[in-house]
mmCIF file with all atom_site columns, C-alpha atoms and ligand atoms in Angstrom:
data_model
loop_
_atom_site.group_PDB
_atom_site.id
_atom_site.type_symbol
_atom_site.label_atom_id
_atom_site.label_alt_id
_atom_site.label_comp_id
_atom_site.label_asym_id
_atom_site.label_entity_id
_atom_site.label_seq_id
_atom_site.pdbx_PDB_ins_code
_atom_site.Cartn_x
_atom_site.Cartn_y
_atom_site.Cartn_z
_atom_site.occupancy
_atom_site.B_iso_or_equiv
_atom_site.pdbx_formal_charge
_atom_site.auth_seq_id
_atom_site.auth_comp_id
_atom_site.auth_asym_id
_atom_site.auth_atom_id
_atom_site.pdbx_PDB_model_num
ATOM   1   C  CA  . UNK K 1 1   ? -14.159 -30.784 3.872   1.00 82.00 ? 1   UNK K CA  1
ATOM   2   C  CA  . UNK K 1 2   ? -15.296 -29.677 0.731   1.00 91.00 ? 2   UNK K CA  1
ATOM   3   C  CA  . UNK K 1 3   ? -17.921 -30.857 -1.549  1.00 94.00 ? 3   UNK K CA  1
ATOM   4   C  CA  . UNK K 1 4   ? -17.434 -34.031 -4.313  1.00 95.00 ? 4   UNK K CA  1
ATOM   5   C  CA  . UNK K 1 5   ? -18.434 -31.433 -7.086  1.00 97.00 ? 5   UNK K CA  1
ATOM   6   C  CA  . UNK K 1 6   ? -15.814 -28.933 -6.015  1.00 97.00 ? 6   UNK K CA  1
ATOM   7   C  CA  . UNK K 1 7   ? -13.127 -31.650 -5.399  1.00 96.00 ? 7   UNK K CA  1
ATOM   8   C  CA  . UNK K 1 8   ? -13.989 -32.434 -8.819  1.00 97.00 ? 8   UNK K CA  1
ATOM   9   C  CA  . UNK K 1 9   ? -13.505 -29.152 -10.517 1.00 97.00 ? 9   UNK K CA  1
ATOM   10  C  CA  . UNK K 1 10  ? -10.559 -29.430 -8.976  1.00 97.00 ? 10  UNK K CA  1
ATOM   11  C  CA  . UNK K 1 11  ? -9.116  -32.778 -9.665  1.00 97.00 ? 11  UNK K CA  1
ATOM   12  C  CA  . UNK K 1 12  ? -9.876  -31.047 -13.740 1.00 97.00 ? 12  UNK K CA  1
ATOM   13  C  CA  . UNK K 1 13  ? -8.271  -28.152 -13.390 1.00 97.00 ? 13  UNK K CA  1
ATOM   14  C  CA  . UNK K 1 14  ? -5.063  -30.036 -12.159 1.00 97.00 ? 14  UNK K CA  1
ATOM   15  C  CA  . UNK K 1 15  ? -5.149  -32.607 -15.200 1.00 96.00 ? 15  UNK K CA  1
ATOM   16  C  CA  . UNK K 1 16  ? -5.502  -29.750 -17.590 1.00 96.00 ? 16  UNK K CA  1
ATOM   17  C  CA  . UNK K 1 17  ? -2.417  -28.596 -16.186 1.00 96.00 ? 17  UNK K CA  1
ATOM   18  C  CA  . UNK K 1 18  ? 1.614   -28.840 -17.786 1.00 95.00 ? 18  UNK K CA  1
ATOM   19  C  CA  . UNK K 1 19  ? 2.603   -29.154 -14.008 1.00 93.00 ? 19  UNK K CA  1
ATOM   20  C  CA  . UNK K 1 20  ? 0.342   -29.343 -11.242 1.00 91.00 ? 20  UNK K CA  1
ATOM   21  C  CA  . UNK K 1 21  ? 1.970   -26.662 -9.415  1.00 91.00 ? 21  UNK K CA  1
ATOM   22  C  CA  . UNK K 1 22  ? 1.059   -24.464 -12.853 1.00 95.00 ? 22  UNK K CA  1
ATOM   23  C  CA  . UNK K 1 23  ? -2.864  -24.977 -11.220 1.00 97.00 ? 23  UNK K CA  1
ATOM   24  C  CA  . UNK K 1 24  ? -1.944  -23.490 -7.667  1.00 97.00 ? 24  UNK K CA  1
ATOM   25  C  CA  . UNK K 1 25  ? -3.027  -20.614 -8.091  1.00 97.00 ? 25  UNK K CA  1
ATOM   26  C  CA  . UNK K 1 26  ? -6.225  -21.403 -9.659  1.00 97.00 ? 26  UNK K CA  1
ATOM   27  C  CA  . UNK K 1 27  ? -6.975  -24.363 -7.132  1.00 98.00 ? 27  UNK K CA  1
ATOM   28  C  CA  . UNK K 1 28  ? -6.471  -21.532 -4.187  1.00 98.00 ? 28  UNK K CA  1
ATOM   29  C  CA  . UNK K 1 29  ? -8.518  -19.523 -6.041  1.00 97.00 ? 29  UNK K CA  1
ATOM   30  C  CA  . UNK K 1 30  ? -11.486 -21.760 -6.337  1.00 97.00 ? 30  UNK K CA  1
ATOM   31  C  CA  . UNK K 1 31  ? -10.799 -23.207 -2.840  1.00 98.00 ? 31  UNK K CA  1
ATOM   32  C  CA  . UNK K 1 32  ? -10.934 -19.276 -1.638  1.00 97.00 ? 32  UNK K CA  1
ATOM   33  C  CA  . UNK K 1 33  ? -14.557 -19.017 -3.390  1.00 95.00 ? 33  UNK K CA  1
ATOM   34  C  CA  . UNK K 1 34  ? -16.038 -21.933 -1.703  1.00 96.00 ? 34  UNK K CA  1
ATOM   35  C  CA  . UNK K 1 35  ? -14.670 -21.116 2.148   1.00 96.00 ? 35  UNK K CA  1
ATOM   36  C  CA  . UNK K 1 36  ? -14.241 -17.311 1.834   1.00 95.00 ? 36  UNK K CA  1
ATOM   37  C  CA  . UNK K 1 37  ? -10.577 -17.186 2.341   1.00 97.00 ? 37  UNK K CA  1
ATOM   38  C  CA  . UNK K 1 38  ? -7.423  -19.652 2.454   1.00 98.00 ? 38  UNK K CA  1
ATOM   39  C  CA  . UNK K 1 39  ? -8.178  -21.657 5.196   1.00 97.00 ? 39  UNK K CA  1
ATOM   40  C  CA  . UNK K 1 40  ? -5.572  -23.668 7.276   1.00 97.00 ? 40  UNK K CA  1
ATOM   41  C  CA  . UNK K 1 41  ? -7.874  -26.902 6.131   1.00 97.00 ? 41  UNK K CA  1
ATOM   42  C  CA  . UNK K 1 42  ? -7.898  -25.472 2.035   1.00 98.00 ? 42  UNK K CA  1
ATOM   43  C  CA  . UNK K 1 43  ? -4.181  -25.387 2.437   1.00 98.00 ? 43  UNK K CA  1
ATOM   44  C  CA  . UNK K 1 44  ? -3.698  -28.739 2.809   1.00 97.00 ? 44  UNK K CA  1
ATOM   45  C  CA  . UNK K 1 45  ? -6.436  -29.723 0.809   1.00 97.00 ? 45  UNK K CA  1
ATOM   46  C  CA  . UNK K 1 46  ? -4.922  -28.096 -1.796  1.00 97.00 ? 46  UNK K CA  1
ATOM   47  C  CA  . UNK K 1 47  ? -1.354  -29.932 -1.010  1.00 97.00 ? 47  UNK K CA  1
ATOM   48  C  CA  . UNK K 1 48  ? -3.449  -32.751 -1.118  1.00 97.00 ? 48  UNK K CA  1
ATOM   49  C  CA  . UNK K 1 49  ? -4.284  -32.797 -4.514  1.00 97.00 ? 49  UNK K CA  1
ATOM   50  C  CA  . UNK K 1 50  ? -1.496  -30.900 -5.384  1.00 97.00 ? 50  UNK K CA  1
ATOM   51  C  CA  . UNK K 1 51  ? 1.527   -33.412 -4.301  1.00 96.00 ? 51  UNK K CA  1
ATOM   52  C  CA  . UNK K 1 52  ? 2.600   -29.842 -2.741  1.00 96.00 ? 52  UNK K CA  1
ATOM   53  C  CA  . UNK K 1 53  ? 3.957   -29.719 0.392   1.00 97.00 ? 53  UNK K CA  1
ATOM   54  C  CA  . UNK K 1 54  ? 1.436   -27.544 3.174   1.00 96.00 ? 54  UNK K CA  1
ATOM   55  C  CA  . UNK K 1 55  ? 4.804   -25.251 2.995   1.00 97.00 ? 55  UNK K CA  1
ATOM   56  C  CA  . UNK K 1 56  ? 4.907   -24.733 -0.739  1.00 96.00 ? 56  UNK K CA  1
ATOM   57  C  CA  . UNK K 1 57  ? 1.138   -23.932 -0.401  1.00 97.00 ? 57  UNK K CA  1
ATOM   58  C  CA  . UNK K 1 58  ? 1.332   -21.323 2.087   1.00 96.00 ? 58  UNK K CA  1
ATOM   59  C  CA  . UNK K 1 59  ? 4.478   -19.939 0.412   1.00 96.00 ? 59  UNK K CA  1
ATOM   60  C  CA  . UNK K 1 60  ? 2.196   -19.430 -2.521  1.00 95.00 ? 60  UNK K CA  1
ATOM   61  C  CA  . UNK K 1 61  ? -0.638  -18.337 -0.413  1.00 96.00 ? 61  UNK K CA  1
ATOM   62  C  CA  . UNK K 1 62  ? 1.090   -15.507 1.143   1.00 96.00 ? 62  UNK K CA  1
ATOM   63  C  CA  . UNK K 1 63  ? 2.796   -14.385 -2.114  1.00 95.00 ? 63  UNK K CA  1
ATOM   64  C  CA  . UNK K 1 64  ? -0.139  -13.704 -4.271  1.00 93.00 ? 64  UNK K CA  1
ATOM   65  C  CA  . UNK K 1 65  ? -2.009  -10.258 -2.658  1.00 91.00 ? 65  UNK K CA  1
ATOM   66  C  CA  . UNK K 1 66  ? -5.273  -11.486 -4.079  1.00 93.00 ? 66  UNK K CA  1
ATOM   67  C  CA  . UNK K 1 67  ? -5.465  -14.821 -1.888  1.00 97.00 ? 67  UNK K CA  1
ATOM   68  C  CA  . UNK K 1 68  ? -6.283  -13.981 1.634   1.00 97.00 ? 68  UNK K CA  1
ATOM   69  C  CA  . UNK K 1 69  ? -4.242  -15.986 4.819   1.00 97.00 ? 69  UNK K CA  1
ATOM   70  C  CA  . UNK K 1 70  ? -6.950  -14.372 7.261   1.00 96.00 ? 70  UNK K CA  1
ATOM   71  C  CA  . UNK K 1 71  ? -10.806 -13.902 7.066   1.00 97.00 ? 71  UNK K CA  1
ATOM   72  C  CA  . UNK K 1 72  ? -11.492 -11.156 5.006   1.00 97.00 ? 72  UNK K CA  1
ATOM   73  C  CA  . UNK K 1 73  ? -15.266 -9.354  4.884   1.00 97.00 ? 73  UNK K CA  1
ATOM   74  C  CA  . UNK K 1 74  ? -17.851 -10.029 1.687   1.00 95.00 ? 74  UNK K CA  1
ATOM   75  C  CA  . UNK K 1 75  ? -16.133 -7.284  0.079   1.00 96.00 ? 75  UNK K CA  1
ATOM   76  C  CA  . UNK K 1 76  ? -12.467 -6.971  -0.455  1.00 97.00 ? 76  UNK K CA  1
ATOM   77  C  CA  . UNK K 1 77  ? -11.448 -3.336  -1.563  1.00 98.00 ? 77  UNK K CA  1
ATOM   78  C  CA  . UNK K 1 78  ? -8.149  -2.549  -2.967  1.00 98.00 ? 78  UNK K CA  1
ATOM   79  C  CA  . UNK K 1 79  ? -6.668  0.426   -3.192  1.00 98.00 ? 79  UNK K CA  1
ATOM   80  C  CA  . UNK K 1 80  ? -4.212  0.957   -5.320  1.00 98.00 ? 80  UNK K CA  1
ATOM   81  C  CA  . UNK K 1 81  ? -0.737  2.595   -3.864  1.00 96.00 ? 81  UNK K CA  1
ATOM   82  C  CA  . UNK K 1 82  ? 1.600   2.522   -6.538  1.00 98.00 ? 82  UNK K CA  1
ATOM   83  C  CA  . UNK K 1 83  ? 3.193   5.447   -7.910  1.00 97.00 ? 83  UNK K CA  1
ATOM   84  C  CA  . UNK K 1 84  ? 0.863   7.099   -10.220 1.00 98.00 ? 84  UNK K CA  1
ATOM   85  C  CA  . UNK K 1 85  ? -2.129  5.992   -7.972  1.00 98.00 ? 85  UNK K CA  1
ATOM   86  C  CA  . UNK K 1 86  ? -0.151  7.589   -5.068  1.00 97.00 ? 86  UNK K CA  1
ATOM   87  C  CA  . UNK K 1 87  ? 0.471   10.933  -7.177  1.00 97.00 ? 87  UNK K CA  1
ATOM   88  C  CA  . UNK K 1 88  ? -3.210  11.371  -8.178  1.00 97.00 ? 88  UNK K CA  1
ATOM   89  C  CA  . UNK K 1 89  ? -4.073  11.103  -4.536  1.00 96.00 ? 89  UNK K CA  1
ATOM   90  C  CA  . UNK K 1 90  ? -4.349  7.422   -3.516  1.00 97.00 ? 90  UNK K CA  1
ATOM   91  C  CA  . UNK K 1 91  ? -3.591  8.420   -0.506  1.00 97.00 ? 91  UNK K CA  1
ATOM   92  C  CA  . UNK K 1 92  ? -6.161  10.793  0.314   1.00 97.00 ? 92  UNK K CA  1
ATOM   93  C  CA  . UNK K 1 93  ? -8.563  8.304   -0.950  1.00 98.00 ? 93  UNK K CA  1
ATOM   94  C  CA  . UNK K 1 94  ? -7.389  5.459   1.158   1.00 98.00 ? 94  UNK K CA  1
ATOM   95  C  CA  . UNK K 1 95  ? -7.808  8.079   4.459   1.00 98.00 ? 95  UNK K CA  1
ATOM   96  C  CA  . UNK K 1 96  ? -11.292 8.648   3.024   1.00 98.00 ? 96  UNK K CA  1
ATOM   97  C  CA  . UNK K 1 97  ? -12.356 5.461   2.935   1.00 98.00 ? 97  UNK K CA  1
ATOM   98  C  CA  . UNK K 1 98  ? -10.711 4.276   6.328   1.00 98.00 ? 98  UNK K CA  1
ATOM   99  C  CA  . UNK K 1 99  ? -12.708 7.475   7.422   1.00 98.00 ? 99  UNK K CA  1
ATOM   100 C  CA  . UNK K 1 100 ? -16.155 6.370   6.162   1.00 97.00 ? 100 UNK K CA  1
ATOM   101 C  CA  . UNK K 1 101 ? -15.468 2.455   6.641   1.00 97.00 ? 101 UNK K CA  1
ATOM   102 C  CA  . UNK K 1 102 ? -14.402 3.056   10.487  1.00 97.00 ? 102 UNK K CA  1
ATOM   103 C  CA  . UNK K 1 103 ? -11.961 0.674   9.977   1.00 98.00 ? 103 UNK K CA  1
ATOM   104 C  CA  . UNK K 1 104 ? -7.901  1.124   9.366   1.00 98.00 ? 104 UNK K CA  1
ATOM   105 C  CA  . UNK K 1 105 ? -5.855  -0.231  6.564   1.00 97.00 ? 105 UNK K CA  1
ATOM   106 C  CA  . UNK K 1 106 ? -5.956  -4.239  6.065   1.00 96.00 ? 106 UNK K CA  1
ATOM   107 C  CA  . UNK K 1 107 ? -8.932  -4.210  8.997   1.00 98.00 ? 107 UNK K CA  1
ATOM   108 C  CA  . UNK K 1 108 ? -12.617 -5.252  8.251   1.00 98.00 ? 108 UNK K CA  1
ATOM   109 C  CA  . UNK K 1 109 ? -15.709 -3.298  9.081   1.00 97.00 ? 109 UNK K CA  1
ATOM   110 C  CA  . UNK K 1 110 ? -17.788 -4.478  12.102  1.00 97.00 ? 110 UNK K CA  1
ATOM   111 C  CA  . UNK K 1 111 ? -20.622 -5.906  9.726   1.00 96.00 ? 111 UNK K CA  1
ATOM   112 C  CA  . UNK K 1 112 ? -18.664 -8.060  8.178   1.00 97.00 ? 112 UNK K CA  1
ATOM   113 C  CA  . UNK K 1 113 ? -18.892 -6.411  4.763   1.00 97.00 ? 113 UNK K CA  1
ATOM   114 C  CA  . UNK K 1 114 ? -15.829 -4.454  3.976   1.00 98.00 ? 114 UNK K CA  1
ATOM   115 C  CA  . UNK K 1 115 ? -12.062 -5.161  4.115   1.00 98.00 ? 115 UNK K CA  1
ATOM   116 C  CA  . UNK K 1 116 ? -9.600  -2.602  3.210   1.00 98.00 ? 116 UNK K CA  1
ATOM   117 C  CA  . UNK K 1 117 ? -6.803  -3.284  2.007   1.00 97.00 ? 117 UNK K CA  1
ATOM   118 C  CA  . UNK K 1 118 ? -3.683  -1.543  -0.079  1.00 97.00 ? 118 UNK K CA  1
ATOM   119 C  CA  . UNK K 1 119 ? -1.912  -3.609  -3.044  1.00 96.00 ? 119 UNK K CA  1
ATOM   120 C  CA  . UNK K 1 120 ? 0.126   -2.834  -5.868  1.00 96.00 ? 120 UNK K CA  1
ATOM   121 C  CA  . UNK K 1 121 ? -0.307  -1.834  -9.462  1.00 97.00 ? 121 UNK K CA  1
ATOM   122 C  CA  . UNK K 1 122 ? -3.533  -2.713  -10.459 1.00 97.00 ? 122 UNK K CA  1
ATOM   123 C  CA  . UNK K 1 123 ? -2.663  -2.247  -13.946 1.00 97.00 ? 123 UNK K CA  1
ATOM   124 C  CA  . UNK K 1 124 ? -5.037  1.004   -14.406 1.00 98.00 ? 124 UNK K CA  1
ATOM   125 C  CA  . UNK K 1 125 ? -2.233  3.758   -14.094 1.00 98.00 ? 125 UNK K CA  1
ATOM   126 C  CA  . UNK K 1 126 ? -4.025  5.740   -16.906 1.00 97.00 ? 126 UNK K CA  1
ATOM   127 C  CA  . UNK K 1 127 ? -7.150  6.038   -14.646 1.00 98.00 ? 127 UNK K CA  1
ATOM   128 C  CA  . UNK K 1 128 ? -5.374  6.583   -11.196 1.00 98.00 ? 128 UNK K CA  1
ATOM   129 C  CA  . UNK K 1 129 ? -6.292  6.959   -8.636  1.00 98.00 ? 129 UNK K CA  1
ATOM   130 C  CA  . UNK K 1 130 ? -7.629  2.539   -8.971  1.00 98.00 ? 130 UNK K CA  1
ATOM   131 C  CA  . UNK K 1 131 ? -9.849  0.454   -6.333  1.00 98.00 ? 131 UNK K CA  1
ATOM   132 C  CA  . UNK K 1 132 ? -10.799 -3.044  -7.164  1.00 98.00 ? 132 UNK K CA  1
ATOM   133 C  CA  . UNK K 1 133 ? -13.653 -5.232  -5.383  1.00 97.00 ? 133 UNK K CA  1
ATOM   134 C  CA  . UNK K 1 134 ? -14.191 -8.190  -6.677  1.00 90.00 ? 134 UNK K CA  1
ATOM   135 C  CA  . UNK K 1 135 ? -13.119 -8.254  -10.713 1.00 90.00 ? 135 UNK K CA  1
ATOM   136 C  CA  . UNK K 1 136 ? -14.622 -4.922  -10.801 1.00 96.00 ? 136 UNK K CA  1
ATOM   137 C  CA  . UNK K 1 137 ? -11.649 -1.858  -11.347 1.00 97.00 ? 137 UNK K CA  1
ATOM   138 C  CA  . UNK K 1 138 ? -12.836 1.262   -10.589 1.00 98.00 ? 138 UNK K CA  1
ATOM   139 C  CA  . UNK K 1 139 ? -10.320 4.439   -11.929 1.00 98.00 ? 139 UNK K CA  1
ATOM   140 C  CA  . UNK K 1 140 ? -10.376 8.444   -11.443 1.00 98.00 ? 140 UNK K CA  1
ATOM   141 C  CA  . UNK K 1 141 ? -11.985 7.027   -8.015  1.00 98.00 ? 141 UNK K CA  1
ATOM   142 C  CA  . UNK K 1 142 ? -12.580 10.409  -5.847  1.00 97.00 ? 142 UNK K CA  1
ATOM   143 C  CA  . UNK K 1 143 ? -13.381 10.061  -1.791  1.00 95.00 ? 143 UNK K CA  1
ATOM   144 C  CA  . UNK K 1 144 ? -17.414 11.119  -3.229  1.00 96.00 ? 144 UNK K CA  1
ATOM   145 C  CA  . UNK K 1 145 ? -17.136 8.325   -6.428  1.00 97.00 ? 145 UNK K CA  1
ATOM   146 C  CA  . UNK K 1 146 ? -15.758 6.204   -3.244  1.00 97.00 ? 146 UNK K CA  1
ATOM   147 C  CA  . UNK K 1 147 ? -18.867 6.264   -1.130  1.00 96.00 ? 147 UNK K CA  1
ATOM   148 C  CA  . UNK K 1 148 ? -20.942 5.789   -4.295  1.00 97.00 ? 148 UNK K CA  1
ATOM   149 C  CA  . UNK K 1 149 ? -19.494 2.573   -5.088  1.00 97.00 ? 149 UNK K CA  1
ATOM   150 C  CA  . UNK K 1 150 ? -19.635 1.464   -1.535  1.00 96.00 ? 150 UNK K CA  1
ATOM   151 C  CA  . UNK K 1 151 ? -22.923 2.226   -1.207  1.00 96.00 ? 151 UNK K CA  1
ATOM   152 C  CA  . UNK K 1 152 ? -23.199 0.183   -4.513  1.00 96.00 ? 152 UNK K CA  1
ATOM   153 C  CA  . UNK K 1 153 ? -21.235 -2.483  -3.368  1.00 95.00 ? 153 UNK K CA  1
ATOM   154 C  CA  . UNK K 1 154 ? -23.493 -2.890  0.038   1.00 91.00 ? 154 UNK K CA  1
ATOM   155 C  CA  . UNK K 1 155 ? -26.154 -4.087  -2.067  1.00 86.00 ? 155 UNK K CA  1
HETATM 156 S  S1  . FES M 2 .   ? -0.217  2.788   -10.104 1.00 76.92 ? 201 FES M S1  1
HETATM 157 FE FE1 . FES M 2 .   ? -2.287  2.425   -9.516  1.00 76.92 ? 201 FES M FE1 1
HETATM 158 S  S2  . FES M 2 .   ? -3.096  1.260   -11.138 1.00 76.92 ? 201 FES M S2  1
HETATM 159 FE FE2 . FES M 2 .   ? -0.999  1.475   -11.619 1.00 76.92 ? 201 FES M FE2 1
#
């Protein structure tokens, strides 16, 4: 159940909208913020106010890389592995931080506060090898800038 201010954030961003399936995105967005991830429940809250099918929802849901179908930790780190991320060692970095993280690919660290995860193009080819967390990009990432930003990204 979500809160009357959030429902009406909502309800706005959907009127502001040519179609409301144009806000989907957004409105799983937002609905991501306030439970942590795309819930079964935000999913058909979202259909909801939508007029979308739960279907169309989830199609949507599973399409965009940034909206997470499963609990994800505080922190969700992509790494980039796209082709001029994977030539400037994306790879290596990605092993690196599975190594430090104790945790494989797409798995979240026992505390809670990590998920690793690969995705595509972040748009930062020039800077590759790319992680995101949050809105923050972070390019020429090496495994040692790697553990600096986690230990950054702890706090
Ligand atoms: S290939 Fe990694 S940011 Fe484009």
């Amino acid at each position: 159940m979500i809160p009357e201010s959030l429902k009406t954030e909502l309800t706005d961003r959907i009127a502001s909208a040519v179609t409301p399936r144009e806000a989907a995105v957004d409105v799983l967005k937002m609905l991501q913020a306030h439970y942590g991830w795309v819930t079964d429940e935000a999913v058909a809250e979202a259909g909801e106010l939508l007029g979308l099918s739960t279907l169309q929802v989830d199609e949507l849901a599973t399409f965009y890389e940034m909206l997470y179908r499963r609990p994800v930790g505080k922190r969700v780190i992509h790494v980039c592995d796209s082709i001029s991320c994977w030539a400037m060692g994306g790879e290596t970095l990605m092993a690196h931080l599975a190594r430090h993280l104790g945790v494989q690919p797409g798995e979240t660290t026992m505390d809670g506060m990590f998920t690793l995860l690969p995705c595509c193009c972040l748009g930062n080819c020039g800077e590759a090898p790319t992680l995101m967390i949050g809105d923050t990009l972070y390019g020429l990432v090496t495994p040692e800038l790697a553990e600096q930003i986690m230990a950054k990204e702890r706090t």
